[in-house]
């Protein structure tokens, strides 16, 4: 996965619970991304970060927050999980105009 | 109209045949185009990128880009059962260099022995 790690691999939440998905890269690149993938929908961009300390919204940011406190890590937070947020979440890093993905987190919200 | 469209398939080809996967996009300003392969339960894996009109070959894979017609395709020669996966087309949003990609919904390829 080109040096991109994600934790946890699996998570089950109850509606209203909060959690943070973690993503880390060991390649010292600036741009990082969070996507969600739902059946038949392809990947959709939630948030991205062009550099340490900067973040911007993607296509589907509602219900999520992100944090890029340092160059290595980019976290995605669900403050109050909803069943509609059941999905597979992927983090990606931009390397010379190409994106490389982490292994993903499979999240189920009951 | 979706920004990036792919036929969801499944596309079924016999082993050894050529598999042809197609993708159309709506943003004429897009400059970068990518093909990812995704096995079931795994993350997308980049297999080809293409930026200029014409063909780009890498081993058994050939990407073709036609900006005037707004389509990009992927040909897989000598298809193998291990090529069975979902293939995702991705296009950068406009001419920006933010790396923001729009993905198609993917085409499932089945290669039968």
mmCIF file of N, CA and C in Angstrom, chain A residues 22-108:
data_model
loop_
_atom_site.group_PDB
_atom_site.id
_atom_site.type_symbol
_atom_site.label_atom_id
_atom_site.label_comp_id
_atom_site.label_asym_id
_atom_site.label_seq_id
_atom_site.Cartn_x
_atom_site.Cartn_y
_atom_site.Cartn_z
ATOM 1 N N UNK A 22 -7.692 6.718 11.661
ATOM 2 C CA UNK A 22 -6.347 7.236 11.555
ATOM 3 C C UNK A 22 -5.696 6.807 10.242
ATOM 4 N N UNK A 23 -4.920 7.710 9.681
ATOM 5 C CA UNK A 23 -4.162 7.426 8.473
ATOM 6 C C UNK A 23 -2.767 8.005 8.655
ATOM 7 N N UNK A 24 -1.756 7.238 8.276
ATOM 8 C CA UNK A 24 -0.392 7.727 8.378
ATOM 9 C C UNK A 24 0.391 7.295 7.146
ATOM 10 N N UNK A 25 1.318 8.167 6.746
ATOM 11 C CA UNK A 25 2.174 7.852 5.607
ATOM 12 C C UNK A 25 3.631 8.012 6.023
ATOM 13 N N UNK A 26 4.472 7.207 5.381
ATOM 14 C CA UNK A 26 5.899 7.280 5.703
ATOM 15 C C UNK A 26 6.701 7.821 4.527
ATOM 16 N N UNK A 27 6.020 8.552 3.618
ATOM 17 C CA UNK A 27 6.669 8.993 2.387
ATOM 18 C C UNK A 27 6.925 10.502 2.353
ATOM 19 N N UNK A 28 6.543 11.222 3.385
ATOM 20 C CA UNK A 28 6.825 12.664 3.481
ATOM 21 C C UNK A 28 6.197 13.474 2.339
ATOM 22 N N UNK A 29 5.019 13.069 1.901
ATOM 23 C CA UNK A 29 4.332 13.807 0.842
ATOM 24 C C UNK A 29 3.289 14.758 1.414
ATOM 25 N N UNK A 30 3.002 15.790 0.646
ATOM 26 C CA UNK A 30 2.135 16.839 1.163
ATOM 27 C C UNK A 30 0.652 16.476 1.167
ATOM 28 N N UNK A 31 0.143 16.006 0.039
ATOM 29 C CA UNK A 31 -1.306 15.881 -0.123
ATOM 30 C C UNK A 31 -1.833 14.514 0.302
ATOM 31 N N UNK A 32 -2.891 14.560 1.103
ATOM 32 C CA UNK A 32 -3.545 13.348 1.587
ATOM 33 C C UNK A 32 -5.056 13.485 1.427
ATOM 34 N N UNK A 33 -5.749 12.366 1.329
ATOM 35 C CA UNK A 33 -7.174 12.354 0.974
ATOM 36 C C UNK A 33 -7.913 11.292 1.791
ATOM 37 N N UNK A 34 -9.178 11.562 2.045
ATOM 38 C CA UNK A 34 -10.088 10.576 2.613
ATOM 39 C C UNK A 34 -11.249 10.354 1.641
ATOM 40 N N UNK A 35 -11.489 9.067 1.340
ATOM 41 C CA UNK A 35 -12.595 8.671 0.481
ATOM 42 C C UNK A 35 -13.484 7.686 1.226
ATOM 43 N N UNK A 36 -14.715 7.598 0.767
ATOM 44 C CA UNK A 36 -15.577 6.507 1.178
ATOM 45 C C UNK A 36 -16.028 5.758 -0.075
ATOM 46 N N UNK A 37 -16.225 4.458 0.098
ATOM 47 C CA UNK A 37 -16.655 3.636 -1.032
ATOM 48 C C UNK A 37 -17.885 2.847 -0.637
ATOM 49 N N UNK A 38 -18.941 3.055 -1.362
ATOM 50 C CA UNK A 38 -20.199 2.347 -1.151
ATOM 51 C C UNK A 38 -20.504 1.517 -2.384
ATOM 52 N N UNK A 39 -21.226 0.402 -2.213
ATOM 53 C CA UNK A 39 -21.528 -0.474 -3.357
ATOM 54 C C UNK A 39 -22.164 0.295 -4.504
ATOM 55 N N UNK A 40 -21.598 0.127 -5.704
ATOM 56 C CA UNK A 40 -22.163 0.759 -6.892
ATOM 57 C C UNK A 40 -21.927 2.257 -6.996
ATOM 58 N N UNK A 41 -21.157 2.826 -6.066
ATOM 59 C CA UNK A 41 -20.988 4.285 -6.058
ATOM 60 C C UNK A 41 -19.572 4.716 -6.372
ATOM 61 N N UNK A 42 -18.652 3.789 -6.545
ATOM 62 C CA UNK A 42 -17.272 4.200 -6.725
ATOM 63 C C UNK A 42 -16.731 4.829 -5.446
ATOM 64 N N UNK A 43 -15.654 5.550 -5.556
ATOM 65 C CA UNK A 43 -15.080 6.256 -4.411
ATOM 66 C C UNK A 43 -15.499 7.716 -4.475
ATOM 67 N N UNK A 44 -15.823 8.253 -3.330
ATOM 68 C CA UNK A 44 -16.198 9.663 -3.249
ATOM 69 C C UNK A 44 -15.311 10.365 -2.229
ATOM 70 N N UNK A 45 -14.818 11.536 -2.614
ATOM 71 C CA UNK A 45 -13.889 12.284 -1.778
ATOM 72 C C UNK A 45 -14.633 12.959 -0.638
ATOM 73 N N UNK A 46 -14.146 12.744 0.586
ATOM 74 C CA UNK A 46 -14.768 13.355 1.758
ATOM 75 C C UNK A 46 -14.053 14.672 2.085
ATOM 76 N N UNK A 47 -12.746 14.579 2.313
ATOM 77 C CA UNK A 47 -11.909 15.733 2.615
ATOM 78 C C UNK A 47 -10.534 15.472 2.038
ATOM 79 N N UNK A 48 -9.801 16.545 1.838
ATOM 80 C CA UNK A 48 -8.402 16.375 1.492
ATOM 81 C C UNK A 48 -7.575 17.453 2.184
ATOM 82 N N UNK A 49 -6.260 17.206 2.173
ATOM 83 C CA UNK A 49 -5.324 18.135 2.807
ATOM 84 C C UNK A 49 -4.142 18.311 1.877
ATOM 85 N N UNK A 50 -3.928 19.555 1.458
ATOM 86 C CA UNK A 50 -2.825 19.834 0.535
ATOM 87 C C UNK A 50 -1.484 19.940 1.263
ATOM 88 N N UNK A 51 -1.534 20.202 2.550
ATOM 89 C CA UNK A 51 -0.286 20.305 3.314
ATOM 90 C C UNK A 51 -0.624 20.294 4.796
ATOM 91 N N UNK A 52 0.408 20.164 5.593
ATOM 92 C CA UNK A 52 0.229 20.186 7.052
ATOM 93 C C UNK A 52 -0.545 21.438 7.460
ATOM 94 N N UNK A 53 -1.579 21.253 8.258
ATOM 95 C CA UNK A 53 -2.349 22.366 8.780
ATOM 96 C C UNK A 53 -3.450 22.889 7.888
ATOM 97 N N UNK A 54 -3.587 22.345 6.679
ATOM 98 C CA UNK A 54 -4.643 22.793 5.764
ATOM 99 C C UNK A 54 -5.542 21.626 5.389
ATOM 100 N N UNK A 55 -6.846 21.899 5.335
ATOM 101 C CA UNK A 55 -7.813 20.891 4.908
ATOM 102 C C UNK A 55 -8.882 21.568 4.061
ATOM 103 N N UNK A 56 -9.552 20.773 3.228
ATOM 104 C CA UNK A 56 -10.615 21.317 2.393
ATOM 105 C C UNK A 56 -11.639 20.232 2.135
ATOM 106 N N UNK A 57 -12.870 20.665 1.893
ATOM 107 C CA UNK A 57 -13.966 19.732 1.692
ATOM 108 C C UNK A 57 -13.915 19.108 0.304
ATOM 109 N N UNK A 58 -14.397 17.856 0.259
ATOM 110 C CA UNK A 58 -14.574 17.172 -1.010
ATOM 111 C C UNK A 58 -16.035 17.137 -1.384
ATOM 112 N N UNK A 59 -16.464 16.024 -1.998
ATOM 113 C CA UNK A 59 -17.839 15.898 -2.461
ATOM 114 C C UNK A 59 -18.847 15.648 -1.351
ATOM 115 N N UNK A 60 -18.449 14.884 -0.325
ATOM 116 C CA UNK A 60 -19.394 14.423 0.695
ATOM 117 C C UNK A 60 -18.859 14.668 2.101
ATOM 118 N N UNK A 61 -18.654 15.928 2.512
ATOM 119 C CA UNK A 61 -18.038 16.213 3.804
ATOM 120 C C UNK A 61 -18.985 16.189 5.010
ATOM 121 N N UNK A 62 -20.293 16.232 4.761
ATOM 122 C CA UNK A 62 -21.242 16.369 5.876
ATOM 123 C C UNK A 62 -21.160 15.180 6.826
ATOM 124 N N UNK A 63 -21.067 15.491 8.121
ATOM 125 C CA UNK A 63 -20.996 14.450 9.145
ATOM 126 C C UNK A 63 -19.585 14.051 9.506
ATOM 127 N N UNK A 64 -18.598 14.691 8.884
ATOM 128 C CA UNK A 64 -17.194 14.355 9.122
ATOM 129 C C UNK A 64 -16.385 15.601 9.465
ATOM 130 N N UNK A 65 -15.320 15.373 10.216
ATOM 131 C CA UNK A 65 -14.302 16.389 10.419
ATOM 132 C C UNK A 65 -12.947 15.734 10.214
ATOM 133 N N UNK A 66 -11.954 16.572 9.880
ATOM 134 C CA UNK A 66 -10.614 16.039 9.675
ATOM 135 C C UNK A 66 -9.605 16.887 10.415
ATOM 136 N N UNK A 67 -8.427 16.295 10.569
ATOM 137 C CA UNK A 67 -7.348 16.996 11.243
ATOM 138 C C UNK A 67 -6.024 16.593 10.604
ATOM 139 N N UNK A 68 -5.205 17.607 10.278
ATOM 140 C CA UNK A 68 -3.870 17.335 9.718
ATOM 141 C C UNK A 68 -2.878 18.129 10.573
ATOM 142 N N UNK A 69 -2.522 17.557 11.714
ATOM 143 C CA UNK A 69 -1.664 18.250 12.671
ATOM 144 C C UNK A 69 -0.204 18.178 12.291
ATOM 145 N N UNK A 70 0.165 17.196 11.515
ATOM 146 C CA UNK A 70 1.542 17.096 11.051
ATOM 147 C C UNK A 70 1.543 16.502 9.653
ATOM 148 N N UNK A 71 2.690 16.449 9.033
ATOM 149 C CA UNK A 71 2.750 16.011 7.638
ATOM 150 C C UNK A 71 2.421 14.535 7.495
ATOM 151 N N UNK A 72 2.709 13.757 8.517
ATOM 152 C CA UNK A 72 2.611 12.315 8.423
ATOM 153 C C UNK A 72 1.172 11.800 8.587
ATOM 154 N N UNK A 73 0.349 12.490 9.386
ATOM 155 C CA UNK A 73 -0.931 11.902 9.776
ATOM 156 C C UNK A 73 -2.121 12.764 9.335
ATOM 157 N N UNK A 74 -3.187 12.072 8.938
ATOM 158 C CA UNK A 74 -4.415 12.745 8.521
ATOM 159 C C UNK A 74 -5.572 11.927 9.083
ATOM 160 N N UNK A 75 -6.312 12.492 10.016
ATOM 161 C CA UNK A 75 -7.362 11.716 10.681
ATOM 162 C C UNK A 75 -8.745 12.184 10.270
ATOM 163 N N UNK A 76 -9.678 11.254 10.314
ATOM 164 C CA UNK A 76 -11.075 11.514 9.951
ATOM 165 C C UNK A 76 -11.941 11.191 11.154
ATOM 166 N N UNK A 77 -12.753 12.145 11.582
ATOM 167 C CA UNK A 77 -13.569 11.959 12.774
ATOM 168 C C UNK A 77 -15.059 11.988 12.450
ATOM 169 N N UNK A 78 -15.754 11.019 13.026
ATOM 170 C CA UNK A 78 -17.204 10.997 12.984
ATOM 171 C C UNK A 78 -17.686 11.388 14.372
ATOM 172 N N UNK A 79 -18.304 12.522 14.510
ATOM 173 C CA UNK A 79 -18.713 13.023 15.831
ATOM 174 C C UNK A 79 -19.946 12.288 16.357
ATOM 175 N N UNK A 80 -20.877 11.992 15.479
ATOM 176 C CA UNK A 80 -22.112 11.310 15.870
ATOM 177 C C UNK A 80 -22.502 10.385 14.713
ATOM 178 N N UNK A 81 -22.038 9.149 14.790
ATOM 179 C CA UNK A 81 -22.182 8.235 13.657
ATOM 180 C C UNK A 81 -23.647 7.950 13.331
ATOM 181 N N UNK A 82 -23.903 7.815 12.031
ATOM 182 C CA UNK A 82 -25.238 7.487 11.533
ATOM 183 C C UNK A 82 -25.145 6.254 10.645
ATOM 184 N N UNK A 83 -26.215 5.474 10.525
ATOM 185 C CA UNK A 83 -26.170 4.288 9.652
ATOM 186 C C UNK A 83 -25.754 4.604 8.224
ATOM 187 N N UNK A 84 -26.043 5.835 7.753
ATOM 188 C CA UNK A 84 -25.659 6.223 6.392
ATOM 189 C C UNK A 84 -24.140 6.331 6.225
ATOM 190 N N UNK A 85 -23.420 6.315 7.338
ATOM 191 C CA UNK A 85 -21.967 6.376 7.272
ATOM 192 C C UNK A 85 -21.321 4.988 7.267
ATOM 193 N N UNK A 86 -22.135 3.961 7.228
ATOM 194 C CA UNK A 86 -21.627 2.606 7.014
ATOM 195 C C UNK A 86 -20.987 2.554 5.638
ATOM 196 N N UNK A 87 -19.706 2.208 5.603
ATOM 197 C CA UNK A 87 -18.975 2.279 4.342
ATOM 198 C C UNK A 87 -17.579 1.721 4.551
ATOM 199 N N UNK A 88 -16.820 1.690 3.473
ATOM 200 C CA UNK A 88 -15.392 1.411 3.560
ATOM 201 C C UNK A 88 -14.665 2.731 3.314
ATOM 202 N N UNK A 89 -13.763 3.065 4.212
ATOM 203 C CA UNK A 89 -13.052 4.338 4.146
ATOM 204 C C UNK A 89 -11.609 4.105 3.745
ATOM 205 N N UNK A 90 -11.183 4.861 2.742
ATOM 206 C CA UNK A 90 -9.815 4.766 2.263
ATOM 207 C C UNK A 90 -9.114 6.107 2.407
ATOM 208 N N UNK A 91 -7.882 6.019 2.828
ATOM 209 C CA UNK A 91 -6.993 7.165 2.847
ATOM 210 C C UNK A 91 -6.049 7.031 1.658
ATOM 211 N N UNK A 92 -5.644 8.153 1.069
ATOM 212 C CA UNK A 92 -4.728 8.116 -0.064
ATOM 213 C C UNK A 92 -3.705 9.228 0.064
ATOM 214 N N UNK A 93 -2.564 9.009 -0.584
ATOM 215 C CA UNK A 93 -1.480 9.985 -0.599
ATOM 216 C C UNK A 93 -1.129 10.286 -2.046
ATOM 217 N N UNK A 94 -0.847 11.549 -2.323
ATOM 218 C CA UNK A 94 -0.481 11.958 -3.684
ATOM 219 C C UNK A 94 1.035 11.896 -3.834
ATOM 220 N N UNK A 95 1.466 11.112 -4.798
ATOM 221 C CA UNK A 95 2.889 10.964 -5.074
ATOM 222 C C UNK A 95 3.117 11.289 -6.548
ATOM 223 N N UNK A 96 3.727 12.424 -6.823
ATOM 224 C CA UNK A 96 4.000 12.835 -8.218
ATOM 225 C C UNK A 96 2.758 12.673 -9.089
ATOM 226 N N UNK A 97 1.686 13.306 -8.703
ATOM 227 C CA UNK A 97 0.420 13.363 -9.441
ATOM 228 C C UNK A 97 -0.356 12.055 -9.445
ATOM 229 N N UNK A 98 0.083 11.037 -8.714
ATOM 230 C CA UNK A 98 -0.650 9.774 -8.663
ATOM 231 C C UNK A 98 -1.014 9.478 -7.216
ATOM 232 N N UNK A 99 -2.221 8.951 -7.016
ATOM 233 C CA UNK A 99 -2.670 8.658 -5.664
ATOM 234 C C UNK A 99 -2.491 7.182 -5.344
ATOM 235 N N UNK A 100 -2.003 6.945 -4.118
ATOM 236 C CA UNK A 100 -1.817 5.592 -3.634
ATOM 237 C C UNK A 100 -2.626 5.434 -2.350
ATOM 238 N N UNK A 101 -3.301 4.305 -2.259
ATOM 239 C CA UNK A 101 -4.290 4.103 -1.210
ATOM 240 C C UNK A 101 -3.792 3.212 -0.078
ATOM 241 N N UNK A 102 -4.321 3.493 1.102
ATOM 242 C CA UNK A 102 -4.120 2.613 2.232
ATOM 243 C C UNK A 102 -5.040 1.417 2.146
ATOM 244 N N UNK A 103 -4.965 0.498 3.127
ATOM 245 C CA UNK A 103 -5.723 -0.749 3.072
ATOM 246 C C UNK A 103 -7.198 -0.602 3.383
ATOM 247 N N UNK A 104 -7.608 0.518 3.956
ATOM 248 C CA UNK A 104 -9.021 0.756 4.211
ATOM 249 C C UNK A 104 -9.476 0.400 5.607
ATOM 250 N N UNK A 105 -10.584 1.027 5.998
ATOM 251 C CA UNK A 105 -11.271 0.721 7.254
ATOM 252 C C UNK A 105 -12.722 0.425 6.909
ATOM 253 N N UNK A 106 -13.168 -0.744 7.338
ATOM 254 C CA UNK A 106 -14.571 -1.113 7.098
ATOM 255 C C UNK A 106 -15.377 -0.751 8.330
ATOM 256 N N UNK A 107 -16.279 0.207 8.173
ATOM 257 C CA UNK A 107 -17.063 0.724 9.295
ATOM 258 C C UNK A 107 -18.529 0.365 9.127
ATOM 259 N N UNK A 108 -19.097 -0.177 10.211
ATOM 260 C CA UNK A 108 -20.528 -0.465 10.245
ATOM 261 C C UNK A 108 -21.151 0.317 11.382
#
